[in-house]
Short mmCIF file of C-alpha atoms in Angstrom, two decimals:
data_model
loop_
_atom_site.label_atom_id
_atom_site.label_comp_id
_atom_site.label_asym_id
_atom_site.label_seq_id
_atom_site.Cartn_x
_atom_site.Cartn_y
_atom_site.Cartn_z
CA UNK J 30 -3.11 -5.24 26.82
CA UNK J 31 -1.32 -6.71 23.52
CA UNK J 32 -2.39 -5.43 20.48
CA UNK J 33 -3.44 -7.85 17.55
CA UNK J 34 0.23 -7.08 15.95
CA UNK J 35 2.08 -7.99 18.85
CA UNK J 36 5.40 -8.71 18.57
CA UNK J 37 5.16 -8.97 14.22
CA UNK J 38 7.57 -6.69 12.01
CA UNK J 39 5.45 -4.24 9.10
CA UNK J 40 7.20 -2.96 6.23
CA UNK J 41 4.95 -0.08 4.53
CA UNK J 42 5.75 1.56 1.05
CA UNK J 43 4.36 5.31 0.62
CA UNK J 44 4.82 5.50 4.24
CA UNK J 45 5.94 9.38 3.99
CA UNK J 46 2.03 10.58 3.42
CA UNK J 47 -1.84 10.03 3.55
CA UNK J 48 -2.82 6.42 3.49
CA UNK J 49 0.55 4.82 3.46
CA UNK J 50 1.52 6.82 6.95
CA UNK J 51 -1.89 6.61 8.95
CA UNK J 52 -1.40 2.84 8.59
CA UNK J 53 2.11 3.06 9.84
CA UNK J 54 0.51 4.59 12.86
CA UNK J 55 -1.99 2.44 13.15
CA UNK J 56 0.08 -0.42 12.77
CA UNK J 57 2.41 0.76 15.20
CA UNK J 58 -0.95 0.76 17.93
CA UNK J 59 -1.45 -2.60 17.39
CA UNK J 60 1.94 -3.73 18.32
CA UNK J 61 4.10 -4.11 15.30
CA UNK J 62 7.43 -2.59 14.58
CA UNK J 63 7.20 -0.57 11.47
CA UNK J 64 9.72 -0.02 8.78
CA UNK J 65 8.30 3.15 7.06
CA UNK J 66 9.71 3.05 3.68
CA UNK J 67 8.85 5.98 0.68
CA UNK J 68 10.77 8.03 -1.76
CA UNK J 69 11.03 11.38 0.51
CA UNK J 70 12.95 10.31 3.77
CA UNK J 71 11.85 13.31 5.12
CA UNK J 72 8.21 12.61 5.19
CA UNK J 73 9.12 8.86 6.63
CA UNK J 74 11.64 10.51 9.25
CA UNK J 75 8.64 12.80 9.93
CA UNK J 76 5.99 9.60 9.55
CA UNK J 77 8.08 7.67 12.37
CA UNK J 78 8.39 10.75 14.24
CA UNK J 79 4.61 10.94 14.79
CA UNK J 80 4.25 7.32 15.63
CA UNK J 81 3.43 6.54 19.56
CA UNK J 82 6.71 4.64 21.07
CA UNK J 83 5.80 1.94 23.50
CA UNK J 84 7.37 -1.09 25.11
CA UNK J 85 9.80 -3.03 22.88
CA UNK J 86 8.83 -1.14 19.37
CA UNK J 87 11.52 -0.33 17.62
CA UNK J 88 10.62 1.69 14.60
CA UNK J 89 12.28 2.74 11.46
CA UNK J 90 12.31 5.31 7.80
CA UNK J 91 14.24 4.06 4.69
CA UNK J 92 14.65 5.73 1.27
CA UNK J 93 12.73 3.04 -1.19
CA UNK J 94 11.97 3.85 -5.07
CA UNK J 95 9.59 0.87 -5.65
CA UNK J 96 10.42 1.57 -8.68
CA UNK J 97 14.04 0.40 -9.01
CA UNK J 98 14.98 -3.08 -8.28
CA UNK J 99 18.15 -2.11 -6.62
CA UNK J 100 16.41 0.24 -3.98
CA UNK J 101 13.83 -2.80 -2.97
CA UNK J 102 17.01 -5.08 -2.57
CA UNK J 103 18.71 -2.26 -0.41
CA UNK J 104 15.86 -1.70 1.72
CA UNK J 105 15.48 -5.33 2.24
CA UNK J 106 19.11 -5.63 3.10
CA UNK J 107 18.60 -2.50 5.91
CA UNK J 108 15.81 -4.56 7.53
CA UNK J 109 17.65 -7.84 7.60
CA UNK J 110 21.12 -6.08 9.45
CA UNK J 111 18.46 -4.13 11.60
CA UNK J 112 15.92 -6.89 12.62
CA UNK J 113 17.66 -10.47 12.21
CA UNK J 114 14.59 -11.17 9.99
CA UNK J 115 12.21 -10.34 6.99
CA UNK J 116 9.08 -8.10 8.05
CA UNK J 117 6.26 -10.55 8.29
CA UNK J 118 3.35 -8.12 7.23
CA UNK J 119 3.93 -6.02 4.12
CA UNK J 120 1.67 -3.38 2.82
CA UNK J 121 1.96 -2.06 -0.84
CA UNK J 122 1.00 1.92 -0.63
CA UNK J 123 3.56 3.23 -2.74
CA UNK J 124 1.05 5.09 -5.74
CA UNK J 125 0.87 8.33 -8.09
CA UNK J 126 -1.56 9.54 -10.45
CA UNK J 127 -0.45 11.67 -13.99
CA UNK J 128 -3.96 11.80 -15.22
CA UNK J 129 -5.32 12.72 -18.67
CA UNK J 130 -7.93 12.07 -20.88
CA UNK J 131 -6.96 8.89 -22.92
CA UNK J 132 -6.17 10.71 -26.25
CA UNK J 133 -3.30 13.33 -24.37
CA UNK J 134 -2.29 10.85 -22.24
CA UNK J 135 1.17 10.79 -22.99
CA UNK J 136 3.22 7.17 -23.67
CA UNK J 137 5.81 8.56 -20.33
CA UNK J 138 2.90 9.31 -18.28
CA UNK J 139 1.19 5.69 -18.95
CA UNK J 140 4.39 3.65 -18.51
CA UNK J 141 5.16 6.02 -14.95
CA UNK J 142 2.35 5.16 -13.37
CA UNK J 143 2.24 1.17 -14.58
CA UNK J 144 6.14 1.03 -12.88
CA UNK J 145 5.33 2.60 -9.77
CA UNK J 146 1.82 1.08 -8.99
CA UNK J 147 2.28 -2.12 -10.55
CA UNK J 148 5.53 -3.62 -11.62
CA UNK J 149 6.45 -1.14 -7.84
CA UNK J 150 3.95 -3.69 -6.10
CA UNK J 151 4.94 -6.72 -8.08
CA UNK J 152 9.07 -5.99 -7.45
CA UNK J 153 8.57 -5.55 -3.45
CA UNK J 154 6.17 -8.50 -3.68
CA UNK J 155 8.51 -10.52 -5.09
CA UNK J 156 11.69 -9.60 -2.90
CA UNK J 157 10.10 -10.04 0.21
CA UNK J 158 8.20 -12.81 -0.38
CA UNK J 159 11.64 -14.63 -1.23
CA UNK J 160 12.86 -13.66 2.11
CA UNK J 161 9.19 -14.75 4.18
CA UNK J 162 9.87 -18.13 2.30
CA UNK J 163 13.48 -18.77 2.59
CA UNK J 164 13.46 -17.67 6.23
CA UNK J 165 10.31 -19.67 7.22
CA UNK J 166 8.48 -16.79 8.54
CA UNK J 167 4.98 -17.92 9.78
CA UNK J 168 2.15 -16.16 9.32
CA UNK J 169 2.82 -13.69 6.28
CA UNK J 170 0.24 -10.71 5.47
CA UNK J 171 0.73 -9.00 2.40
CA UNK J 172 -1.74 -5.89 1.87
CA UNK J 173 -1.77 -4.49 -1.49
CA UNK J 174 -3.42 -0.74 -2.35
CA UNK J 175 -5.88 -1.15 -5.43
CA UNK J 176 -8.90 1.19 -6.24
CA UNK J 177 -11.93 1.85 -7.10
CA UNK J 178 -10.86 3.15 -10.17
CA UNK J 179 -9.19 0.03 -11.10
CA UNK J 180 -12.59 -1.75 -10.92
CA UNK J 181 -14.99 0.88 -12.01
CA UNK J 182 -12.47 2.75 -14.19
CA UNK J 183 -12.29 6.94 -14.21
CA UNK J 184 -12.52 9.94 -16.64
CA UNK J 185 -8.75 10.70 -17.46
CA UNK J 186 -7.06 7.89 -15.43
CA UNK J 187 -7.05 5.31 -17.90
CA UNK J 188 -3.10 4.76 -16.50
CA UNK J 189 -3.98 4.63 -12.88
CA UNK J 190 -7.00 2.55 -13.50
CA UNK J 191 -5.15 -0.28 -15.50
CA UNK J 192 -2.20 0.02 -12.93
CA UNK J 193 -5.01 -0.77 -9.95
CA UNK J 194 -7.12 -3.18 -11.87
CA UNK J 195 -3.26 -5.22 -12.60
CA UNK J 196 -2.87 -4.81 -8.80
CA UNK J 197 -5.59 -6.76 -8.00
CA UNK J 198 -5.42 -9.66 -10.70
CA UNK J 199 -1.65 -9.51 -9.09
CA UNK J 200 -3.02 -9.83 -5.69
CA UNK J 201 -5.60 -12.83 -6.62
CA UNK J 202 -2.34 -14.71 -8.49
CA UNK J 203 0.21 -14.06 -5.50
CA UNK J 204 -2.88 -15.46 -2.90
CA UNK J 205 -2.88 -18.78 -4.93
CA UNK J 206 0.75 -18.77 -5.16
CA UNK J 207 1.76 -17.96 -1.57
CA UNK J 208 -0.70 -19.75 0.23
CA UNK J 209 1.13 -22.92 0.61
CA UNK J 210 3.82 -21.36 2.11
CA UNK J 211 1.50 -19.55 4.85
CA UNK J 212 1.35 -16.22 3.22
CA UNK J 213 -2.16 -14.57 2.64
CA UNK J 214 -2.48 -11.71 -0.19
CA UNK J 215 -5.62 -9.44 0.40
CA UNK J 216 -5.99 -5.82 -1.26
CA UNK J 217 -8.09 -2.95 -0.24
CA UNK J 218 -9.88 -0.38 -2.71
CA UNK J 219 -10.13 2.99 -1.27
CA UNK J 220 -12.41 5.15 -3.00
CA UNK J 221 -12.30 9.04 -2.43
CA UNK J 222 -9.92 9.46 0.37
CA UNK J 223 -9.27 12.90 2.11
CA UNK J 224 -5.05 12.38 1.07
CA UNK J 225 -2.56 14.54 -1.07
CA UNK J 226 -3.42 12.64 -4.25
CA UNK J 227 -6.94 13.30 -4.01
CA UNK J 228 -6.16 17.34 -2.52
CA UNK J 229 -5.03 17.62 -5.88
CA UNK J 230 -8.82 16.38 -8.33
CA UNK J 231 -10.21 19.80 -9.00
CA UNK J 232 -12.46 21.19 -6.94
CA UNK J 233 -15.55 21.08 -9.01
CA UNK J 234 -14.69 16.62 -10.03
CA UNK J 235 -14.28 16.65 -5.90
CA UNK J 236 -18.05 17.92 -5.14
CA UNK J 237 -19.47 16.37 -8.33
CA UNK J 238 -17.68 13.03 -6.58
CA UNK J 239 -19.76 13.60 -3.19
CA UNK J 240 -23.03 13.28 -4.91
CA UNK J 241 -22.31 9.48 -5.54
CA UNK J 242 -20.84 8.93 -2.18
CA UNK J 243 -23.81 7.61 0.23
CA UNK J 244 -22.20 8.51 3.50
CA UNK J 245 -22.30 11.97 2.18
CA UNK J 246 -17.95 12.58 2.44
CA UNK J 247 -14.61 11.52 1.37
CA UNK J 248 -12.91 8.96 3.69
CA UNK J 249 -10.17 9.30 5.86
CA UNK J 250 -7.02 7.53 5.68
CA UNK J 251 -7.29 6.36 8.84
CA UNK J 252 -10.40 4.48 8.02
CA UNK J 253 -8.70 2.77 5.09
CA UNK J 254 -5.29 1.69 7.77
CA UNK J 255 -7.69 -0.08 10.15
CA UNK J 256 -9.28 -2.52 7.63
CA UNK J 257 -5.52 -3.05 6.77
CA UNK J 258 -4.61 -3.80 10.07
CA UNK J 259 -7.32 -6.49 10.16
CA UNK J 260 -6.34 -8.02 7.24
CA UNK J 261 -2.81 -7.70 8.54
CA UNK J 262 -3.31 -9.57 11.57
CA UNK J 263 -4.37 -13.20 12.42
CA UNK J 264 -8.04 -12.19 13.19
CA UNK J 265 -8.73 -12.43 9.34
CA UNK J 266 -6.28 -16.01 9.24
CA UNK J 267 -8.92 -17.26 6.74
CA UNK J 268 -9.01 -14.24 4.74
CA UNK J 269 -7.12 -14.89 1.56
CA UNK J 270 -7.25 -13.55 -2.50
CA UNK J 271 -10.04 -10.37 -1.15
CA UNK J 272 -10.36 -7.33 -2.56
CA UNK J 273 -12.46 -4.84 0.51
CA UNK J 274 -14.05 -1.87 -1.29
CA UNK J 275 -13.91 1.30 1.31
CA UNK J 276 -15.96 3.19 -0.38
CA UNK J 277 -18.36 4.88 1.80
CA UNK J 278 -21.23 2.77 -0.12
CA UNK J 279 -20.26 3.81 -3.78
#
């Protein structure tokens, strides 16, 4: 039986851990080819490793620093030679956190965290889109990784949660942009996922965190790739400019 991602290409940033690499997997279930791209080749070579072969799949790892132009442009280039054509399905997962409180937060901590979440999101965005466009790809799904944090804002994040909260005014902008050309923008907002980034929240912030959380734990990445797949595939076709909290009822 077909999956709902039959047949489509995924490209997927921060593919080398946690969220960005249980949705290459899941992905890869549904059908797609996936083009797992992160700054540690090692974790994607590791990432594609893990992922189930099966019929005509043809998977792949890249080196990408969302950060630099030049690498998005390369990778872009790598899937073009490799596929014939521009991934139709592209999921924004590429994230890191320096956190402080506000008044130590230093200016090279704010602006590293602003180019990798945001202008990271906004460069790959951008390429790919051009390509989806000027190829006529049908049936575009961009996915972009927001946060709770970005909405709520969070004690010592004041850099991740303006880099989130610009992630999903960028996501609402690139949905009214895009949609005349076919392409739907959606964005997800985990909230305390079981992933590196959140191994490394001190223990004590981690079980104060639980108390809020209704369903009584931290979510798995896993639970955050499936609601990506869905808004990845053509059973949410008339699902456009959304923001899905996965929060566990936070």
């Amino acid at each position: 039986m077909a999956g709902s991602l039959a047949g489509k290409l995924a490209f997927v940033t921060g593919a080398g851990s946690g969220i960005g690499r249980a949705t290459c997997g899941i992905l890869a279930r549904e059908g797609a080819s996936v083009v797992a791209a992160d700054r540690n080749l090692a974790s994607c070579n590791e990432t594609v490793t893990n992922i189930v072969q099966g019929g005509s799949q043809s998977h792949i790892s890249l080196e990408l620093d969302v950060g630099e132009q030049k690498s998005i442009e390369s990778a872009l280039k790598s899937v073009l030679q490799q596929y014939k054509k521009p991934p139709s399905i592209i999921v924004n997962s590429a994230g890191i956190t320096r956190d402080d409180f506000l008044v130590k937060l230093t200016e090279n901590n704010f602006d590293d965290v602003i180019r990798i979440n945001l202008k990271g999101t906004f460069m790959v965005i951008q390429t790919f889109a051009r390509a989806i466009i000027e190829q006529g790809v049908q049936g575009g799904s961009i996915v972009n990784i927001a946060s709770t944090s970005g909405k709520y804002g969070n004690l010592g994040q004041a850099n991740y949660s303006a880099s989130k909260a610009g992630v999903e005014g960028l996501t609402k902008t690139a949905a009214k942009e895009f949609g005349k050309f076919g392409i739907r923008v959606n964005c997800v907002l985990p909230g305390m996922i079981a992933t590196p980034m959140t191994d490394a929240v001190p223990e004590k912030v981690r079980e104060k965190s639980l108390k809020f959380i209704p369903l009584g734990r931290f979510g798995k990445p896993e639970e955050v790739g499936e609601v990506i797949a869905f808004l990845a595939s053509d059973k949410s076709s008339y699902v456009d400019g959304a923001s899905v909290d996965i929060t566990g009822g936070i």
